[in-house]
Amino acid sequence: MSVDIAQNLGEIKSEIGAKATLVAVSKTKPESDITQAYNAGHRIFGENKIQEMTDKHENLPKDIEWHMIGHVQSNKVKYMAPFVKLVHAVHKMKLLKEINKRAKENERVIDCLLQVKIAEEDTKYGMNADEIEALLKDERLENFKNVRIKGLMGMATFTDDKEQLKREFSSLQKLYHKLEKQEPGFDTLSMGMSGDYKVALEHDSNMIRVGSSIFGERNY
Ligand SMILES: *Cc1c(COP(=O)(O)O)cnc(C)c1O
């Protein structure tokens, strides 16, 4: 089956318009696929493994904006700190501290999102609402001049049950709007993937992370 990457991108972009930023999730896909999307004008790509993202960054045009969308281990932050644009899945203070340290070494400011656990299933990382609010109030944050917390990210349960997706996204939507009023830097709500981005957009997502609907199914 052949996949028309440029056409898929065009269709999704015209569907979302100016409502949301599209992160093209290129994990496991070859650099030639990214080049096709790049040649179609796309610049924002998401990866979930630091090593893979770092290799692709090395080999591909330098005006690509790389987003780390996966779970991050603190000991690997140093490899992406020179170039990563946005870290979507910050799940604890210790990780934020390490990102700040490595950003500072590179004389950069790295944008971060806090991952909220919204899925009713138990397999996903992330903080609950109380943990997020506690982190945002933590006075240590004042010293972290090299990270900027821009908003929240969440992953819904992998399900076709629309009512469940709505419940999960609406919990994140509410938390986002509450915090947005308190946190001056908040402007990003990252939620929605190939299977559920339409529902996510109905719940005020302004950044969607779409892989297989652009690049085709992944063979792990
Ligand atoms: C893989 C992945 C995506 C994209 O998934 P698709 O279903 O292929 O669109 C989005 N977000 C995260 C965190 C991912 O790991």
PDB file of C-alpha atoms and ligand atoms in Angstrom:
ATOM      1  CA  MET A   1       0.000   0.000   0.000  1.00  0.00           C
ATOM      2  CA  SER A   2       1.473   3.348  -0.945  1.00  0.00           C
ATOM      3  CA  VAL A   3       1.011   6.356   1.274  1.00  0.00           C
ATOM      4  CA  ASP A   4       0.762   9.887  -0.105  1.00  0.00           C
ATOM      5  CA  ILE A   5       2.351  11.852   2.732  1.00  0.00           C
ATOM      6  CA  ALA A   6       1.904  15.274   1.138  1.00  0.00           C
ATOM      7  CA  GLN A   7      -1.753  14.609   0.429  1.00  0.00           C
ATOM      8  CA  ASN A   8      -2.439  13.307   3.948  1.00  0.00           C
ATOM      9  CA  LEU A   9      -0.757  16.363   5.447  1.00  0.00           C
ATOM     10  CA  GLY A  10      -2.752  18.691   3.225  1.00  0.00           C
ATOM     11  CA  GLU A  11      -6.036  17.071   4.172  1.00  0.00           C
ATOM     12  CA  ILE A  12      -5.379  17.222   7.900  1.00  0.00           C
ATOM     13  CA  LYS A  13      -4.106  20.799   7.734  1.00  0.00           C
ATOM     14  CA  SER A  14      -7.133  22.027   5.838  1.00  0.00           C
ATOM     15  CA  GLU A  15      -9.348  20.215   8.328  1.00  0.00           C
ATOM     16  CA  ILE A  16      -7.783  21.837  11.406  1.00  0.00           C
ATOM     17  CA  GLY A  17      -7.152  25.265   9.858  1.00  0.00           C
ATOM     18  CA  ALA A  18      -5.708  27.776  12.280  1.00  0.00           C
ATOM     19  CA  LYS A  19      -7.307  26.073  15.271  1.00  0.00           C
ATOM     20  CA  ALA A  20      -4.359  23.854  16.132  1.00  0.00           C
ATOM     21  CA  THR A  21      -0.694  23.214  15.458  1.00  0.00           C
ATOM     22  CA  LEU A  22       0.015  19.910  13.765  1.00  0.00           C
ATOM     23  CA  VAL A  23       2.936  17.868  15.074  1.00  0.00           C
ATOM     24  CA  ALA A  24       3.740  15.200  12.474  1.00  0.00           C
ATOM     25  CA  VAL A  25       4.744  12.133  14.479  1.00  0.00           C
ATOM     26  CA  SER A  26       7.549  10.487  12.528  1.00  0.00           C
ATOM     27  CA  LYS A  27       8.721   7.907  15.087  1.00  0.00           C
ATOM     28  CA  THR A  28       9.964   4.651  13.522  1.00  0.00           C
ATOM     29  CA  LYS A  29       9.637   6.216  10.041  1.00  0.00           C
ATOM     30  CA  PRO A  30      12.654   6.701   7.733  1.00  0.00           C
ATOM     31  CA  GLU A  31      14.209  10.093   7.081  1.00  0.00           C
ATOM     32  CA  SER A  32      12.945   9.899   3.490  1.00  0.00           C
ATOM     33  CA  ASP A  33       9.375  10.100   4.835  1.00  0.00           C
ATOM     34  CA  ILE A  34      10.251  13.206   6.831  1.00  0.00           C
ATOM     35  CA  THR A  35      11.857  14.717   3.747  1.00  0.00           C
ATOM     36  CA  GLN A  36       8.623  14.191   1.821  1.00  0.00           C
ATOM     37  CA  ALA A  37       6.672  16.035   4.499  1.00  0.00           C
ATOM     38  CA  TYR A  38       9.372  18.708   4.646  1.00  0.00           C
ATOM     39  CA  ASN A  39       9.210  19.222   0.895  1.00  0.00           C
ATOM     40  CA  ALA A  40       5.446  19.631   1.242  1.00  0.00           C
ATOM     41  CA  GLY A  41       6.198  22.555   3.563  1.00  0.00           C
ATOM     42  CA  HIS A  42       5.894  20.897   6.953  1.00  0.00           C
ATOM     43  CA  ARG A  43       8.416  21.803   9.687  1.00  0.00           C
ATOM     44  CA  ILE A  44       7.179  20.376  13.003  1.00  0.00           C
ATOM     45  CA  PHE A  45       7.966  16.744  13.781  1.00  0.00           C
ATOM     46  CA  GLY A  46       7.468  14.618  16.886  1.00  0.00           C
ATOM     47  CA  GLU A  47       9.572  11.676  18.036  1.00  0.00           C
ATOM     48  CA  ASN A  48       9.285   9.500  21.129  1.00  0.00           C
ATOM     49  CA  LYS A  49      12.897   8.252  21.467  1.00  0.00           C
ATOM     50  CA  ILE A  50      15.741  10.650  22.153  1.00  0.00           C
ATOM     51  CA  GLN A  51      18.359   8.647  20.265  1.00  0.00           C
ATOM     52  CA  GLU A  52      16.208   8.419  17.143  1.00  0.00           C
ATOM     53  CA  MET A  53      15.303  12.122  17.270  1.00  0.00           C
ATOM     54  CA  THR A  54      18.951  13.100  17.723  1.00  0.00           C
ATOM     55  CA  ASP A  55      20.033  11.018  14.713  1.00  0.00           C
ATOM     56  CA  LYS A  56      17.288  12.491  12.541  1.00  0.00           C
ATOM     57  CA  HIS A  57      18.131  16.015  13.701  1.00  0.00           C
ATOM     58  CA  GLU A  58      21.759  15.427  12.666  1.00  0.00           C
ATOM     59  CA  ASN A  59      20.853  14.336   9.162  1.00  0.00           C
ATOM     60  CA  LEU A  60      17.913  16.567   8.264  1.00  0.00           C
ATOM     61  CA  PRO A  61      17.458  20.313   7.589  1.00  0.00           C
ATOM     62  CA  LYS A  62      18.162  22.505  10.582  1.00  0.00           C
ATOM     63  CA  ASP A  63      14.958  24.537  10.362  1.00  0.00           C
ATOM     64  CA  ILE A  64      12.929  21.523  11.514  1.00  0.00           C
ATOM     65  CA  GLU A  65      11.282  22.015  14.888  1.00  0.00           C
ATOM     66  CA  TRP A  66      11.732  18.800  16.900  1.00  0.00           C
ATOM     67  CA  HIS A  67       9.234  17.874  19.596  1.00  0.00           C
ATOM     68  CA  MET A  68       9.921  15.116  22.118  1.00  0.00           C
ATOM     69  CA  ILE A  69       6.498  13.566  22.671  1.00  0.00           C
ATOM     70  CA  GLY A  70       7.518  10.395  24.515  1.00  0.00           C
ATOM     71  CA  HIS A  71       8.487   9.473  28.041  1.00  0.00           C
ATOM     72  CA  VAL A  72      11.846  11.045  28.913  1.00  0.00           C
ATOM     73  CA  GLN A  73      14.490   9.560  31.186  1.00  0.00           C
ATOM     74  CA  SER A  74      16.518  12.234  32.966  1.00  0.00           C
ATOM     75  CA  ASN A  75      19.876  10.728  31.979  1.00  0.00           C
ATOM     76  CA  LYS A  76      19.129  11.242  28.282  1.00  0.00           C
ATOM     77  CA  VAL A  77      18.039  14.882  28.413  1.00  0.00           C
ATOM     78  CA  LYS A  78      21.559  16.076  27.623  1.00  0.00           C
ATOM     79  CA  TYR A  79      21.449  14.605  24.117  1.00  0.00           C
ATOM     80  CA  MET A  80      18.415  16.597  23.000  1.00  0.00           C
ATOM     81  CA  ALA A  81      19.055  19.777  24.992  1.00  0.00           C
ATOM     82  CA  PRO A  82      21.005  21.515  22.178  1.00  0.00           C
ATOM     83  CA  PHE A  83      18.063  21.475  19.777  1.00  0.00           C
ATOM     84  CA  VAL A  84      14.731  20.219  21.128  1.00  0.00           C
ATOM     85  CA  LYS A  85      11.927  22.768  20.752  1.00  0.00           C
ATOM     86  CA  LEU A  86       9.201  21.387  22.996  1.00  0.00           C
ATOM     87  CA  VAL A  87       9.163  18.530  25.525  1.00  0.00           C
ATOM     88  CA  HIS A  88       5.543  17.325  25.735  1.00  0.00           C
ATOM     89  CA  ALA A  89       5.630  14.816  28.554  1.00  0.00           C
ATOM     90  CA  VAL A  90       7.227  16.273  31.681  1.00  0.00           C
ATOM     91  CA  HIS A  91       5.896  14.083  34.474  1.00  0.00           C
ATOM     92  CA  LYS A  92       7.897  15.164  37.527  1.00  0.00           C
ATOM     93  CA  MET A  93       9.914  17.946  39.119  1.00  0.00           C
ATOM     94  CA  LYS A  94      13.169  16.023  38.904  1.00  0.00           C
ATOM     95  CA  LEU A  95      12.899  15.892  35.106  1.00  0.00           C
ATOM     96  CA  LEU A  96      12.125  19.602  34.871  1.00  0.00           C
ATOM     97  CA  LYS A  97      15.199  20.298  36.969  1.00  0.00           C
ATOM     98  CA  GLU A  98      17.394  18.263  34.635  1.00  0.00           C
ATOM     99  CA  ILE A  99      15.930  19.935  31.523  1.00  0.00           C
ATOM    100  CA  ASN A 100      16.627  23.329  33.086  1.00  0.00           C
ATOM    101  CA  LYS A 101      20.227  22.340  33.878  1.00  0.00           C
ATOM    102  CA  ARG A 102      20.946  21.056  30.376  1.00  0.00           C
ATOM    103  CA  ALA A 103      19.164  23.994  28.708  1.00  0.00           C
ATOM    104  CA  LYS A 104      21.346  26.348  30.713  1.00  0.00           C
ATOM    105  CA  GLU A 105      24.506  24.551  29.619  1.00  0.00           C
ATOM    106  CA  ASN A 106      23.390  25.146  26.044  1.00  0.00           C
ATOM    107  CA  GLU A 107      22.382  28.767  26.744  1.00  0.00           C
ATOM    108  CA  ARG A 108      18.839  27.963  25.715  1.00  0.00           C
ATOM    109  CA  VAL A 109      15.337  28.102  27.094  1.00  0.00           C
ATOM    110  CA  ILE A 110      13.413  24.876  26.501  1.00  0.00           C
ATOM    111  CA  ASP A 111       9.628  24.877  26.317  1.00  0.00           C
ATOM    112  CA  CYS A 112       7.866  22.124  28.266  1.00  0.00           C
ATOM    113  CA  LEU A 113       4.375  20.745  28.769  1.00  0.00           C
ATOM    114  CA  LEU A 114       3.241  18.894  31.872  1.00  0.00           C
ATOM    115  CA  GLN A 115       1.770  15.482  31.188  1.00  0.00           C
ATOM    116  CA  VAL A 116      -1.579  14.927  32.827  1.00  0.00           C
ATOM    117  CA  LYS A 117      -2.832  11.418  33.341  1.00  0.00           C
ATOM    118  CA  ILE A 118      -6.322  11.460  31.857  1.00  0.00           C
ATOM    119  CA  ALA A 119      -6.695   7.886  30.642  1.00  0.00           C
ATOM    120  CA  GLU A 120      -8.916   5.694  32.749  1.00  0.00           C
ATOM    121  CA  GLU A 121      -6.640   2.800  31.810  1.00  0.00           C
ATOM    122  CA  ASP A 122      -3.622   2.529  34.051  1.00  0.00           C
ATOM    123  CA  THR A 123      -0.753   2.206  31.618  1.00  0.00           C
ATOM    124  CA  LYS A 124       0.055   5.859  30.935  1.00  0.00           C
ATOM    125  CA  TYR A 125       2.448   8.206  32.679  1.00  0.00           C
ATOM    126  CA  GLY A 126       1.461  11.617  33.939  1.00  0.00           C
ATOM    127  CA  MET A 127       0.450  13.600  36.988  1.00  0.00           C
ATOM    128  CA  ASN A 128      -3.028  14.109  38.365  1.00  0.00           C
ATOM    129  CA  ALA A 129      -4.541  17.585  38.720  1.00  0.00           C
ATOM    130  CA  ASP A 130      -3.391  18.011  42.336  1.00  0.00           C
ATOM    131  CA  GLU A 131       0.187  17.058  41.471  1.00  0.00           C
ATOM    132  CA  ILE A 132       0.207  19.494  38.547  1.00  0.00           C
ATOM    133  CA  GLU A 133      -1.047  22.346  40.722  1.00  0.00           C
ATOM    134  CA  ALA A 134       1.469  21.533  43.450  1.00  0.00           C
ATOM    135  CA  LEU A 135       4.295  21.533  40.926  1.00  0.00           C
ATOM    136  CA  LEU A 136       3.238  24.901  39.515  1.00  0.00           C
ATOM    137  CA  LYS A 137       3.211  26.368  43.033  1.00  0.00           C
ATOM    138  CA  ASP A 138       6.594  24.891  43.967  1.00  0.00           C
ATOM    139  CA  GLU A 139       8.954  27.760  44.776  1.00  0.00           C
ATOM    140  CA  ARG A 140      11.923  25.946  43.220  1.00  0.00           C
ATOM    141  CA  LEU A 141      10.412  26.815  39.835  1.00  0.00           C
ATOM    142  CA  GLU A 142      11.538  30.420  40.330  1.00  0.00           C
ATOM    143  CA  ASN A 143      15.118  29.261  39.919  1.00  0.00           C
ATOM    144  CA  PHE A 144      14.465  27.411  36.704  1.00  0.00           C
ATOM    145  CA  LYS A 145      15.197  30.251  34.294  1.00  0.00           C
ATOM    146  CA  ASN A 146      15.927  27.956  31.355  1.00  0.00           C
ATOM    147  CA  VAL A 147      12.600  26.163  31.098  1.00  0.00           C
ATOM    148  CA  ARG A 148       9.247  27.627  30.220  1.00  0.00           C
ATOM    149  CA  ILE A 149       6.102  25.690  31.116  1.00  0.00           C
ATOM    150  CA  LYS A 150       3.760  26.362  28.221  1.00  0.00           C
ATOM    151  CA  GLY A 151       0.810  24.148  29.045  1.00  0.00           C
ATOM    152  CA  LEU A 152      -0.462  20.606  29.334  1.00  0.00           C
ATOM    153  CA  MET A 153      -0.353  17.358  27.378  1.00  0.00           C
ATOM    154  CA  GLY A 154      -2.516  14.285  27.694  1.00  0.00           C
ATOM    155  CA  MET A 155      -3.133  10.920  26.089  1.00  0.00           C
ATOM    156  CA  ALA A 156      -6.571   9.402  26.124  1.00  0.00           C
ATOM    157  CA  THR A 157      -7.259   5.709  26.428  1.00  0.00           C
ATOM    158  CA  PHE A 158      -6.826   3.839  23.139  1.00  0.00           C
ATOM    159  CA  THR A 159     -10.507   3.175  22.499  1.00  0.00           C
ATOM    160  CA  ASP A 160     -13.339   3.672  20.001  1.00  0.00           C
ATOM    161  CA  ASP A 161     -15.685   4.579  22.846  1.00  0.00           C
ATOM    162  CA  LYS A 162     -16.481   8.208  22.060  1.00  0.00           C
ATOM    163  CA  GLU A 163     -18.115   8.880  25.392  1.00  0.00           C
ATOM    164  CA  GLN A 164     -14.995   7.767  27.223  1.00  0.00           C
ATOM    165  CA  LEU A 165     -12.781   9.923  24.980  1.00  0.00           C
ATOM    166  CA  LYS A 166     -15.036  12.912  25.650  1.00  0.00           C
ATOM    167  CA  ARG A 167     -14.829  12.334  29.410  1.00  0.00           C
ATOM    168  CA  GLU A 168     -11.060  12.084  29.349  1.00  0.00           C
ATOM    169  CA  PHE A 169     -10.486  15.091  27.080  1.00  0.00           C
ATOM    170  CA  SER A 170     -12.996  17.226  28.925  1.00  0.00           C
ATOM    171  CA  SER A 171     -11.198  16.644  32.237  1.00  0.00           C
ATOM    172  CA  LEU A 172      -8.000  17.971  30.667  1.00  0.00           C
ATOM    173  CA  GLN A 173      -9.853  20.836  28.989  1.00  0.00           C
ATOM    174  CA  LYS A 174     -11.215  21.987  32.355  1.00  0.00           C
ATOM    175  CA  LEU A 175      -7.843  21.787  34.073  1.00  0.00           C
ATOM    176  CA  TYR A 176      -6.186  23.670  31.225  1.00  0.00           C
ATOM    177  CA  HIS A 177      -8.678  26.532  31.315  1.00  0.00           C
ATOM    178  CA  LYS A 178      -8.351  26.813  35.068  1.00  0.00           C
ATOM    179  CA  LEU A 179      -4.558  26.961  34.993  1.00  0.00           C
ATOM    180  CA  GLU A 180      -4.452  29.198  31.936  1.00  0.00           C
ATOM    181  CA  LYS A 181      -6.001  31.941  34.073  1.00  0.00           C
ATOM    182  CA  GLN A 182      -3.317  31.561  36.760  1.00  0.00           C
ATOM    183  CA  GLU A 183      -0.225  30.880  34.680  1.00  0.00           C
ATOM    184  CA  PRO A 184       0.862  33.738  32.413  1.00  0.00           C
ATOM    185  CA  GLY A 185       2.909  31.543  30.055  1.00  0.00           C
ATOM    186  CA  PHE A 186       0.210  28.945  29.363  1.00  0.00           C
ATOM    187  CA  ASP A 187      -0.900  28.781  25.738  1.00  0.00           C
ATOM    188  CA  THR A 188      -0.611  25.129  24.673  1.00  0.00           C
ATOM    189  CA  LEU A 189      -2.946  22.182  25.105  1.00  0.00           C
ATOM    190  CA  SER A 190      -1.451  19.137  23.376  1.00  0.00           C
ATOM    191  CA  MET A 191      -4.043  16.411  22.943  1.00  0.00           C
ATOM    192  CA  GLY A 192      -5.282  14.257  20.092  1.00  0.00           C
ATOM    193  CA  MET A 193      -3.667  11.600  17.878  1.00  0.00           C
ATOM    194  CA  SER A 194      -4.751   9.937  14.619  1.00  0.00           C
ATOM    195  CA  GLY A 195      -7.675   8.087  16.148  1.00  0.00           C
ATOM    196  CA  ASP A 196      -9.032  10.805  18.391  1.00  0.00           C
ATOM    197  CA  TYR A 197      -7.903  14.263  17.268  1.00  0.00           C
ATOM    198  CA  LYS A 198     -11.363  15.249  16.038  1.00  0.00           C
ATOM    199  CA  VAL A 199     -12.771  14.707  19.529  1.00  0.00           C
ATOM    200  CA  ALA A 200      -9.750  16.471  21.058  1.00  0.00           C
ATOM    201  CA  LEU A 201     -10.321  19.551  18.880  1.00  0.00           C
ATOM    202  CA  GLU A 202     -13.904  19.715  20.140  1.00  0.00           C
ATOM    203  CA  HIS A 203     -12.353  20.039  23.594  1.00  0.00           C
ATOM    204  CA  ASP A 204     -10.089  22.990  22.782  1.00  0.00           C
ATOM    205  CA  SER A 205      -6.911  21.140  21.922  1.00  0.00           C
ATOM    206  CA  ASN A 206      -4.608  23.532  20.070  1.00  0.00           C
ATOM    207  CA  MET A 207      -1.822  21.051  19.307  1.00  0.00           C
ATOM    208  CA  ILE A 208      -2.407  17.608  17.854  1.00  0.00           C
ATOM    209  CA  ARG A 209       0.167  14.832  17.454  1.00  0.00           C
ATOM    210  CA  VAL A 210      -0.619  12.781  14.373  1.00  0.00           C
ATOM    211  CA  GLY A 211       1.484   9.899  13.066  1.00  0.00           C
ATOM    212  CA  SER A 212      -0.201   7.049  11.232  1.00  0.00           C
ATOM    213  CA  SER A 213      -2.798   9.217   9.467  1.00  0.00           C
ATOM    214  CA  ILE A 214       0.105  11.037   7.799  1.00  0.00           C
ATOM    215  CA  PHE A 215       2.826   8.417   7.370  1.00  0.00           C
ATOM    216  CA  GLY A 216       0.798   5.197   7.385  1.00  0.00           C
ATOM    217  CA  GLU A 217       0.731   2.425   9.942  1.00  0.00           C
ATOM    218  CA  ARG A 218       3.907   1.704  11.865  1.00  0.00           C
ATOM    219  CA  ASN A 219       5.514  -1.752  11.902  1.00  0.00           C
ATOM    220  CA  TYR A 220       7.236  -2.019  15.242  1.00  0.00           C
TER     221      TYR A 220
HETATM  222  C1  LIG B   1       2.873   7.671  18.591  1.00  0.00           C
HETATM  223  C2  LIG B   1       2.310   8.815  19.321  1.00  0.00           C
HETATM  224  C3  LIG B   1       1.388   9.682  18.708  1.00  0.00           C
HETATM  225  C4  LIG B   1       0.851   9.477  17.296  1.00  0.00           C
HETATM  226  O1  LIG B   1       0.092   8.321  17.197  1.00  0.00           O
HETATM  227  P1  LIG B   1      -0.794   8.006  15.895  1.00  0.00           P
HETATM  228  O2  LIG B   1      -1.888   7.162  16.420  1.00  0.00           O
HETATM  229  O3  LIG B   1       0.096   7.286  14.942  1.00  0.00           O
HETATM  230  O4  LIG B   1      -1.286   9.299  15.357  1.00  0.00           O
HETATM  231  C5  LIG B   1       0.932  10.763  19.441  1.00  0.00           C
HETATM  232  N1  LIG B   1       1.369  11.007  20.700  1.00  0.00           N
HETATM  233  C6  LIG B   1       2.247  10.199  21.321  1.00  0.00           C
HETATM  234  C7  LIG B   1       2.676  10.532  22.706  1.00  0.00           C
HETATM  235  C8  LIG B   1       2.737   9.090  20.648  1.00  0.00           C
HETATM  236  O5  LIG B   1       3.614   8.289  21.288  1.00  0.00           O
END
